[in-house]
Coordinates of C-alpha atoms in Angstrom, one line a residue:
Chain A
M1 CA 7.5 -25.9 12.7
N2 CA 5.3 -26.8 15.6
V3 CA 3.3 -23.6 15.1
L4 CA 2.6 -24.5 11.5
A5 CA 1.3 -27.9 12.6
D6 CA -0.9 -26.3 15.2
A7 CA -2.1 -23.7 12.7
W8 CA -2.9 -26.6 10.3
S9 CA -4.9 -28.4 13.0
W10 CA -6.7 -25.2 13.7
L11 CA -7.7 -24.9 10.1
T12 CA -8.8 -28.6 9.9
T13 CA -11.0 -28.4 12.9
A14 CA -14.6 -28.3 11.6
A15 CA -15.8 -26.3 14.6
H16 CA -13.7 -23.3 13.5
W17 CA -15.4 -23.1 10.1
S18 CA -19.0 -22.8 11.3
G19 CA -21.0 -20.3 13.4
E20 CA -20.7 -16.5 13.6
D21 CA -17.0 -16.5 14.3
G22 CA -16.4 -19.3 11.8
V23 CA -14.2 -19.0 8.8
W24 CA -17.2 -19.3 6.3
N25 CA -19.0 -16.4 7.9
R26 CA -15.9 -14.2 8.1
L27 CA -15.0 -15.0 4.5
G28 CA -18.5 -14.1 3.5
E29 CA -18.2 -10.7 5.4
H30 CA -14.8 -10.2 3.8
L31 CA -16.0 -10.8 0.3
F32 CA -19.2 -8.7 0.9
L33 CA -17.1 -5.7 2.1
T34 CA -14.7 -6.1 -0.8
V35 CA -17.3 -6.5 -3.6
V36 CA -19.6 -3.7 -2.3
S37 CA -16.6 -1.3 -1.9
L38 CA -15.1 -2.2 -5.3
A39 CA -18.5 -1.6 -7.0
I40 CA -19.0 1.8 -5.2
S41 CA -15.4 2.9 -5.9
C42 CA -15.6 1.9 -9.6
A43 CA -19.0 3.7 -9.9
I44 CA -17.3 6.9 -8.5
A45 CA -13.8 6.7 -9.9
L46 CA -14.2 5.4 -13.4
P47 CA -16.7 7.9 -14.9
V48 CA -14.7 10.8 -13.4
A49 CA -11.4 9.4 -14.7
L50 CA -12.8 8.7 -18.1
V51 CA -14.3 12.2 -18.5
L52 CA -11.2 13.9 -17.1
G53 CA -9.0 11.8 -19.4
H54 CA -11.2 12.6 -22.4
L55 CA -11.1 16.3 -21.7
G56 CA -7.4 16.1 -20.8
K57 CA -8.0 18.0 -17.5
G58 CA -7.2 17.4 -13.9
G59 CA -4.1 15.2 -14.6
A60 CA -2.2 16.5 -11.6
L61 CA -5.2 15.7 -9.3
A62 CA -5.5 12.2 -10.7
V63 CA -1.8 11.4 -10.2
N64 CA -1.3 13.2 -6.9
L65 CA -4.3 11.6 -5.3
S66 CA -2.6 8.2 -5.6
N67 CA 0.6 9.5 -3.9
A68 CA -1.4 11.2 -1.2
G69 CA -3.4 8.1 -0.6
R70 CA -0.3 6.1 0.2
A71 CA 0.7 8.6 2.9
V72 CA -2.5 8.3 4.9
P73 CA -2.6 5.2 7.2
T74 CA -5.6 3.0 6.5
F75 CA -5.8 2.2 10.2
A76 CA -6.0 5.8 11.1
V77 CA -8.8 6.5 8.6
L78 CA -10.8 3.5 9.9
V79 CA -10.5 4.6 13.5
L80 CA -11.3 8.2 12.6
L81 CA -14.5 7.2 10.8
L82 CA -15.4 4.8 13.6
L83 CA -15.3 7.6 16.1
S84 CA -17.1 10.1 13.8
P85 CA -20.9 10.3 13.6
I86 CA -21.2 7.6 10.9
G87 CA -19.4 5.2 13.2
S88 CA -22.7 4.0 14.6
Y89 CA -24.0 2.7 11.2
G90 CA -22.7 -0.9 11.2
D91 CA -20.5 -1.6 8.2
W92 CA -20.6 1.9 6.8
P93 CA -17.5 3.4 8.4
T94 CA -15.6 0.4 7.1
I95 CA -17.1 0.7 3.6
V96 CA -16.4 4.4 3.4
A97 CA -12.8 3.9 4.4
L98 CA -12.4 1.0 1.9
V99 CA -13.8 3.2 -0.9
L100 CA -11.5 6.1 0.0
F101 CA -8.5 3.8 -0.5
A102 CA -9.7 2.1 -3.6
V103 CA -10.6 5.2 -5.5
P104 CA -7.0 6.6 -6.1
P105 CA -5.6 3.6 -8.0
L106 CA -8.7 3.3 -10.1
L107 CA -8.7 7.0 -10.9
T108 CA -5.0 7.2 -11.7
N109 CA -4.9 4.2 -13.9
A110 CA -8.1 5.0 -15.8
Y111 CA -6.9 8.6 -16.3
V112 CA -3.5 7.6 -17.5
G113 CA -5.0 4.9 -19.7
V114 CA -7.3 7.3 -21.5
R115 CA -4.6 10.0 -21.8
G116 CA -2.2 7.4 -23.2
V117 CA -4.4 6.6 -26.2
D118 CA -2.6 7.6 -29.4
A119 CA -3.6 11.2 -30.3
D120 CA -3.6 10.2 -34.0
V121 CA -6.2 7.5 -33.3
V122 CA -8.4 10.0 -31.5
R123 CA -8.0 12.5 -34.4
A124 CA -8.9 9.9 -36.9
A125 CA -12.1 9.1 -34.9
R126 CA -13.0 12.7 -34.9
G127 CA -12.3 13.0 -38.6
M128 CA -14.7 10.1 -39.2
G129 CA -17.4 12.3 -37.6
M130 CA -17.5 10.7 -34.2
T131 CA -18.9 12.9 -31.4
G132 CA -16.9 13.3 -28.2
R133 CA -19.1 10.8 -26.5
Q134 CA -18.7 8.2 -29.3
T135 CA -14.9 8.7 -29.3
L136 CA -14.8 8.1 -25.6
A137 CA -17.0 5.0 -25.7
R138 CA -15.8 3.3 -28.9
V139 CA -12.2 4.4 -29.2
E140 CA -10.7 5.7 -25.9
L141 CA -12.4 3.3 -23.5
P142 CA -11.5 0.0 -25.3
L143 CA -7.9 1.2 -25.8
A144 CA -7.6 2.2 -22.2
M145 CA -9.1 -1.1 -21.0
P146 CA -5.8 -2.8 -20.1
L147 CA -4.8 0.0 -17.7
I148 CA -8.3 0.3 -16.3
L149 CA -8.2 -3.4 -15.5
T150 CA -4.8 -2.9 -13.9
G151 CA -6.3 -0.2 -11.7
V152 CA -9.3 -2.5 -10.8
R153 CA -6.8 -5.3 -9.9
I154 CA -4.7 -3.0 -7.6
A155 CA -7.9 -1.7 -6.0
A156 CA -9.3 -5.2 -5.4
V157 CA -6.1 -6.4 -3.7
Q158 CA -5.9 -3.2 -1.7
L159 CA -9.5 -3.7 -0.6
V160 CA -8.8 -7.3 0.6
A161 CA -5.9 -5.9 2.6
T162 CA -7.8 -2.9 4.0
A163 CA -10.8 -5.1 4.9
T164 CA -8.4 -7.2 7.0
V165 CA -7.2 -4.1 8.9
A166 CA -10.8 -3.2 9.4
A167 CA -11.0 -6.0 12.0
L168 CA -8.6 -4.0 14.2
A169 CA -11.3 -1.2 14.2
G170 CA -14.1 -3.7 15.1
G171 CA -15.1 -4.4 11.5
G172 CA -15.9 -7.9 10.2
G173 CA -14.0 -10.1 7.8
L174 CA -11.2 -12.6 8.1
G175 CA -9.1 -10.2 10.0
R176 CA -11.4 -10.9 13.0
I177 CA -9.9 -14.4 13.2
I178 CA -6.4 -12.8 13.5
T179 CA -7.5 -10.2 16.1
A180 CA -9.4 -12.8 18.1
G181 CA -6.3 -15.0 18.0
F182 CA -4.2 -12.1 19.4
N183 CA -6.8 -11.5 22.1
L184 CA -6.7 -15.2 23.0
A185 CA -2.9 -15.3 22.8
S186 CA -3.4 -18.2 20.4
T187 CA -0.5 -18.1 17.9
P188 CA -1.9 -21.0 15.9
Q189 CA -5.2 -19.1 15.3
V190 CA -3.3 -16.0 14.4
V191 CA -1.2 -17.9 11.9
A192 CA -4.2 -19.8 10.5
G193 CA -6.1 -16.5 10.0
A194 CA -3.1 -14.9 8.4
C195 CA -2.8 -17.8 6.0
L196 CA -6.5 -17.5 5.0
V197 CA -6.1 -13.8 4.4
A198 CA -2.9 -14.3 2.4
V199 CA -4.4 -17.0 0.3
L200 CA -7.5 -14.8 -0.4
A201 CA -5.3 -11.9 -1.5
L202 CA -3.3 -14.1 -3.8
L203 CA -6.4 -15.7 -5.3
V204 CA -7.9 -12.2 -6.0
E205 CA -4.7 -11.1 -7.6
G206 CA -4.5 -14.3 -9.6
A207 CA -8.1 -14.1 -10.7
F208 CA -7.8 -10.5 -11.9
E209 CA -4.5 -11.3 -13.7
G210 CA -6.4 -14.1 -15.5
V211 CA -9.2 -11.7 -16.5
Q212 CA -6.6 -9.2 -17.7
R213 CA -4.9 -11.8 -19.8
L214 CA -8.2 -12.9 -21.3
A215 CA -9.2 -9.3 -22.1
N216 CA -5.8 -8.7 -23.7
T217 CA -5.9 -11.7 -26.0
G218 CA -9.5 -11.0 -26.8
G219 CA -8.6 -7.5 -28.0
R220 CA -5.7 -8.8 -30.1
G221 CA -7.8 -11.6 -31.6
S222 CA -10.6 -9.2 -32.8
G223 CA -7.9 -6.8 -34.2
A224 CA -6.3 -9.5 -36.4
Chain B
M1 CA -18.5 19.2 45.3
I2 CA -15.9 20.1 42.8
A3 CA -17.2 20.7 39.3
P4 CA -15.4 18.6 36.6
P5 CA -13.0 20.6 34.5
D6 CA -14.7 22.0 31.4
D7 CA -12.0 21.9 28.9
C8 CA -11.7 20.3 25.4
L9 CA -10.3 17.0 27.0
A10 CA -13.4 16.7 29.2
R11 CA -15.7 17.4 26.2
N12 CA -13.8 14.9 24.1
E13 CA -13.3 17.3 21.2
W14 CA -11.4 16.3 18.0
I15 CA -9.0 19.2 18.2
C16 CA -7.6 19.9 21.6
G17 CA -4.7 22.1 22.5
A18 CA -4.8 20.8 26.1
Y19 CA -4.1 17.3 24.7
L20 CA -0.9 18.5 23.0
S21 CA 0.4 20.3 26.1
T22 CA -0.5 17.5 28.7
R23 CA 0.6 14.5 26.6
S24 CA 3.6 16.0 24.8
E25 CA 5.8 13.3 26.4
I26 CA 3.7 10.4 25.1
L27 CA 3.5 12.0 21.7
T28 CA 7.2 12.5 21.5
D29 CA 7.9 8.9 22.5
A30 CA 5.5 7.6 19.9
V31 CA 6.9 9.8 17.1
V32 CA 10.5 8.7 18.0
Q33 CA 9.4 5.0 17.9
H34 CA 7.6 5.6 14.6
L35 CA 10.7 7.2 13.1
Q36 CA 13.0 4.5 14.4
L37 CA 10.8 1.7 13.0
T38 CA 10.5 3.4 9.7
F39 CA 14.2 4.2 9.3
V40 CA 15.5 0.8 10.4
S41 CA 13.0 -1.0 8.1
V42 CA 13.7 1.1 5.0
A43 CA 17.5 1.1 5.6
L44 CA 17.5 -2.7 5.9
G45 CA 15.3 -3.0 2.9
L46 CA 17.7 -0.9 0.9
V47 CA 20.7 -3.0 2.0
L48 CA 18.9 -6.2 0.9
A49 CA 17.4 -4.8 -2.2
L50 CA 20.5 -3.4 -3.8
P51 CA 22.4 -6.8 -4.2
L52 CA 19.1 -8.5 -5.3
A53 CA 18.5 -5.9 -8.0
V54 CA 22.1 -6.1 -9.2
L55 CA 21.9 -9.9 -9.3
A56 CA 18.7 -9.7 -11.2
R57 CA 20.3 -7.3 -13.7
R58 CA 23.5 -9.3 -14.1
R59 CA 22.1 -12.8 -14.2
R60 CA 19.2 -13.2 -16.5
W61 CA 17.9 -16.3 -14.7
A62 CA 17.6 -14.5 -11.4
A63 CA 15.3 -11.7 -12.6
G64 CA 12.2 -13.9 -12.7
P65 CA 12.4 -15.4 -9.3
V66 CA 13.5 -12.2 -7.6
L67 CA 10.7 -10.2 -9.0
G68 CA 8.2 -13.0 -8.6
V69 CA 8.9 -13.6 -4.9
T70 CA 9.0 -9.9 -4.0
T71 CA 5.7 -9.3 -5.8
L72 CA 4.1 -12.3 -4.0
L73 CA 5.2 -10.8 -0.7
Y74 CA 3.8 -7.4 -1.5
T75 CA 0.3 -9.0 -2.2
I76 CA 0.0 -10.3 1.3
P77 CA -2.0 -7.9 3.4
S78 CA 0.0 -6.1 6.2
L79 CA -2.0 -7.5 9.1
A80 CA -1.5 -11.0 7.7
M81 CA 2.2 -10.4 7.2
F82 CA 2.8 -9.3 10.7
S83 CA 0.7 -12.3 11.9
L84 CA 2.7 -14.8 9.9
L85 CA 5.9 -13.5 11.4
L86 CA 4.5 -13.9 15.0
P87 CA 5.9 -17.4 15.5
V88 CA 9.4 -16.2 14.5
Y89 CA 9.7 -12.9 16.3
G90 CA 7.0 -13.0 19.0
L91 CA 5.4 -9.7 20.2
S92 CA 8.4 -7.5 19.4
A93 CA 9.6 -4.5 17.4
A94 CA 11.6 -6.9 15.3
L95 CA 8.4 -8.4 14.0
V96 CA 7.2 -5.0 12.7
V97 CA 10.6 -4.2 11.2
A98 CA 10.8 -7.6 9.5
G99 CA 7.3 -7.1 7.9
L100 CA 8.1 -3.6 6.7
V101 CA 11.5 -4.8 5.3
L102 CA 9.7 -7.3 3.2
Y103 CA 7.3 -4.6 1.8
S104 CA 10.0 -2.0 1.1
L105 CA 12.1 -4.8 -0.5
T106 CA 9.5 -5.2 -3.3
L107 CA 9.3 -1.5 -4.1
L108 CA 13.0 -0.9 -4.0
V109 CA 14.0 -4.0 -6.0
R110 CA 11.5 -3.1 -8.7
N111 CA 12.7 0.5 -9.0
I112 CA 16.4 -0.1 -8.7
L113 CA 16.1 -2.9 -11.4
A114 CA 14.1 -0.5 -13.7
G115 CA 16.8 2.1 -13.2
L116 CA 19.7 -0.3 -14.0
R117 CA 17.8 -1.6 -17.0
A118 CA 17.4 1.9 -18.3
V119 CA 21.1 2.5 -18.5
P120 CA 21.8 2.8 -22.3
E121 CA 23.9 -0.1 -23.7
E122 CA 26.1 2.5 -25.4
T123 CA 27.0 4.0 -22.1
R124 CA 28.0 0.6 -20.7
Q125 CA 30.0 -0.2 -23.7
A126 CA 31.8 3.2 -23.6
A127 CA 32.7 2.6 -20.0
R128 CA 34.0 -0.9 -20.9
G129 CA 36.0 0.6 -23.7
L130 CA 37.6 3.0 -21.2
G131 CA 38.8 -0.1 -19.3
Y132 CA 36.2 -0.2 -16.6
G133 CA 35.9 -3.5 -14.8
P134 CA 32.5 -4.9 -13.8
L135 CA 32.6 -3.5 -10.3
R136 CA 33.8 0.0 -11.4
L137 CA 31.1 -0.1 -14.2
L138 CA 28.5 -0.8 -11.5
L139 CA 29.6 1.8 -9.0
A140 CA 30.7 4.6 -11.2
V141 CA 28.3 4.3 -14.2
E142 CA 25.3 2.1 -13.6
L143 CA 24.3 3.0 -10.1
P144 CA 24.6 6.8 -10.4
L145 CA 22.5 6.6 -13.6
A146 CA 19.9 4.4 -11.8
L147 CA 19.7 6.8 -8.9
P148 CA 16.6 8.8 -10.0
A149 CA 14.6 5.6 -10.4
A150 CA 16.0 4.2 -7.2
M151 CA 15.2 7.3 -5.3
A152 CA 11.6 7.3 -6.6
G153 CA 11.3 3.8 -5.2
L154 CA 12.9 4.8 -1.9
R155 CA 10.4 7.6 -1.5
I156 CA 7.4 5.3 -2.2
A157 CA 8.8 2.7 0.2
T158 CA 9.4 5.3 3.0
V159 CA 6.0 6.9 2.7
S160 CA 4.3 3.4 2.7
A161 CA 6.4 2.3 5.7
V162 CA 5.4 5.4 7.7
S163 CA 1.7 4.5 7.1
L164 CA 2.2 0.7 7.7
V165 CA 4.0 1.2 11.0
T166 CA 0.6 2.0 12.5
I167 CA -0.5 -1.7 11.9
G168 CA 2.3 -2.6 14.3
A169 CA -0.1 -1.6 17.1
I170 CA -1.5 -5.1 17.0
V171 CA 1.7 -6.3 18.7
G172 CA 2.2 -3.1 20.7
H173 CA 5.0 -1.7 18.5
G174 CA 3.2 0.7 16.2
G175 CA 4.6 4.1 17.1
L176 CA 1.7 6.5 16.6
G177 CA -0.4 3.5 15.8
N178 CA -0.4 2.6 19.5
L179 CA -2.0 5.9 20.3
I180 CA -4.6 5.4 17.6
Y181 CA -5.3 1.9 18.9
S182 CA -5.6 3.0 22.5
G183 CA -7.5 6.1 21.5
M184 CA -10.0 3.9 19.7
N185 CA -10.6 1.7 22.7
T186 CA -11.1 4.6 25.0
Y187 CA -13.1 6.7 22.4
F188 CA -10.4 9.5 22.8
K189 CA -11.0 11.6 19.7
A190 CA -8.2 14.2 20.2
Q191 CA -5.6 11.4 20.6
V192 CA -6.7 9.6 17.4
L193 CA -6.8 12.7 15.3
T194 CA -3.5 14.1 16.6
A195 CA -1.7 10.8 16.0
S196 CA -3.2 10.4 12.5
V197 CA -2.2 13.9 11.5
L198 CA 1.3 13.4 12.9
C199 CA 1.6 10.2 10.8
V200 CA 0.7 12.1 7.6
L201 CA 3.1 14.9 8.5
I202 CA 5.9 12.5 9.1
A203 CA 5.2 10.9 5.7
A204 CA 5.2 14.2 3.9
A205 CA 8.3 15.4 5.7
A206 CA 10.2 12.2 4.8
D207 CA 9.1 12.5 1.2
L208 CA 10.3 16.1 0.9
L209 CA 13.6 15.2 2.7
L210 CA 14.3 12.4 0.2
L211 CA 13.3 14.6 -2.7
G212 CA 15.9 17.2 -1.5
A213 CA 18.5 14.4 -1.1
Q214 CA 17.8 13.3 -4.7
H215 CA 18.2 16.8 -5.9
L216 CA 21.6 17.1 -4.2
L217 CA 22.8 13.6 -5.3
T218 CA 21.9 14.0 -9.0
P219 CA 23.2 17.5 -10.0
W220 CA 23.4 16.4 -13.7
T221 CA 19.6 16.2 -13.9
R222 CA 19.2 19.8 -12.8
G223 CA 21.0 21.4 -15.8
R224 CA 18.6 19.7 -18.2
A225 CA 15.5 20.9 -16.4
A226 CA 16.7 24.5 -16.3

């Protein structure tokens, strides 16, 4: 339990929170990487998934991409990108790697969500004279929303985790506190950094779960 | 003056046959370590997950806490998980195994439980009517019927473990991850690419192997598909 006490005293030392290597700065980097990557991945994956789901094409691709993504080590992709020509562009190798790993869950869940909409409902919409675009925007999209949000939640938690690993490949974020702790052979710092990362991941998961619950009850309320 | 050798190693190319032939020993060692870490972790995860899933199925009160705790563990990023285990295990292979066990536990418990819950009540009652006790019901009826779902979980857990072993490089026990890590520090492109590709190949091979095993273990699902 000595280590926990040491980790606690590391966390409660004001000097560890300020400056470039401080917790606040690393947390800011972590959130920046996560938010930017999540926005880019949503912008790429969601339109593609919605259109593919609407047309009912490319299902095998959408599902297999998720499975393939799991087999590729995030660490390997981070290092490969770092050594590639884009490696010299600051945060970009990290962001590209993060986007690559956030796209599959977004794509798969949004695709499955749109495909899962009751065919009778879609037919009814068409019978009412809705165009394909209107059907997608007013019928399929709202009905697929729970699964789309699940995909966004999985992607966000995955991004927090991958952004941590990015520190191994020289990226910023809270993972840097952990890797610096390893380099200093300071177990308290390693444990303190790990606690910060774990708490952040759990908070992100919890926040998205809250959003999902709100969205679900909202849908039910307007339906009644 | 002797001219430096002009081969792909000297030019630091991504794809390099000379790397494979000159470092085959290092590569083999890394692959073996990678396979050992993966196998031990998933096997331990399976041994722990089975009783937990059965407990969660049999005792209603246990399902919530078991699923809650394993999901909580799964949310913790891998690097943080390994770091949190550092005070307990030190810089050892046991640390990597313990972290991976905790991850595979989540996937396995969830899938085995889903498989057990999907066993039709009529089937269970029919077995009870034939005089099956709780243990025989579990071993001869419920577990075989839960096998396809459990194997799906095992495949996901194995593939994830293969990829997560690489993070073990932070404590020097990462199998191929060690080569990626040292390759990054020395800017050795051929080493990073070769180790990465081997990782993906191991994951794909393990997935196919388990798929084959599932095919052999569940002959009754084959007739239906044909």
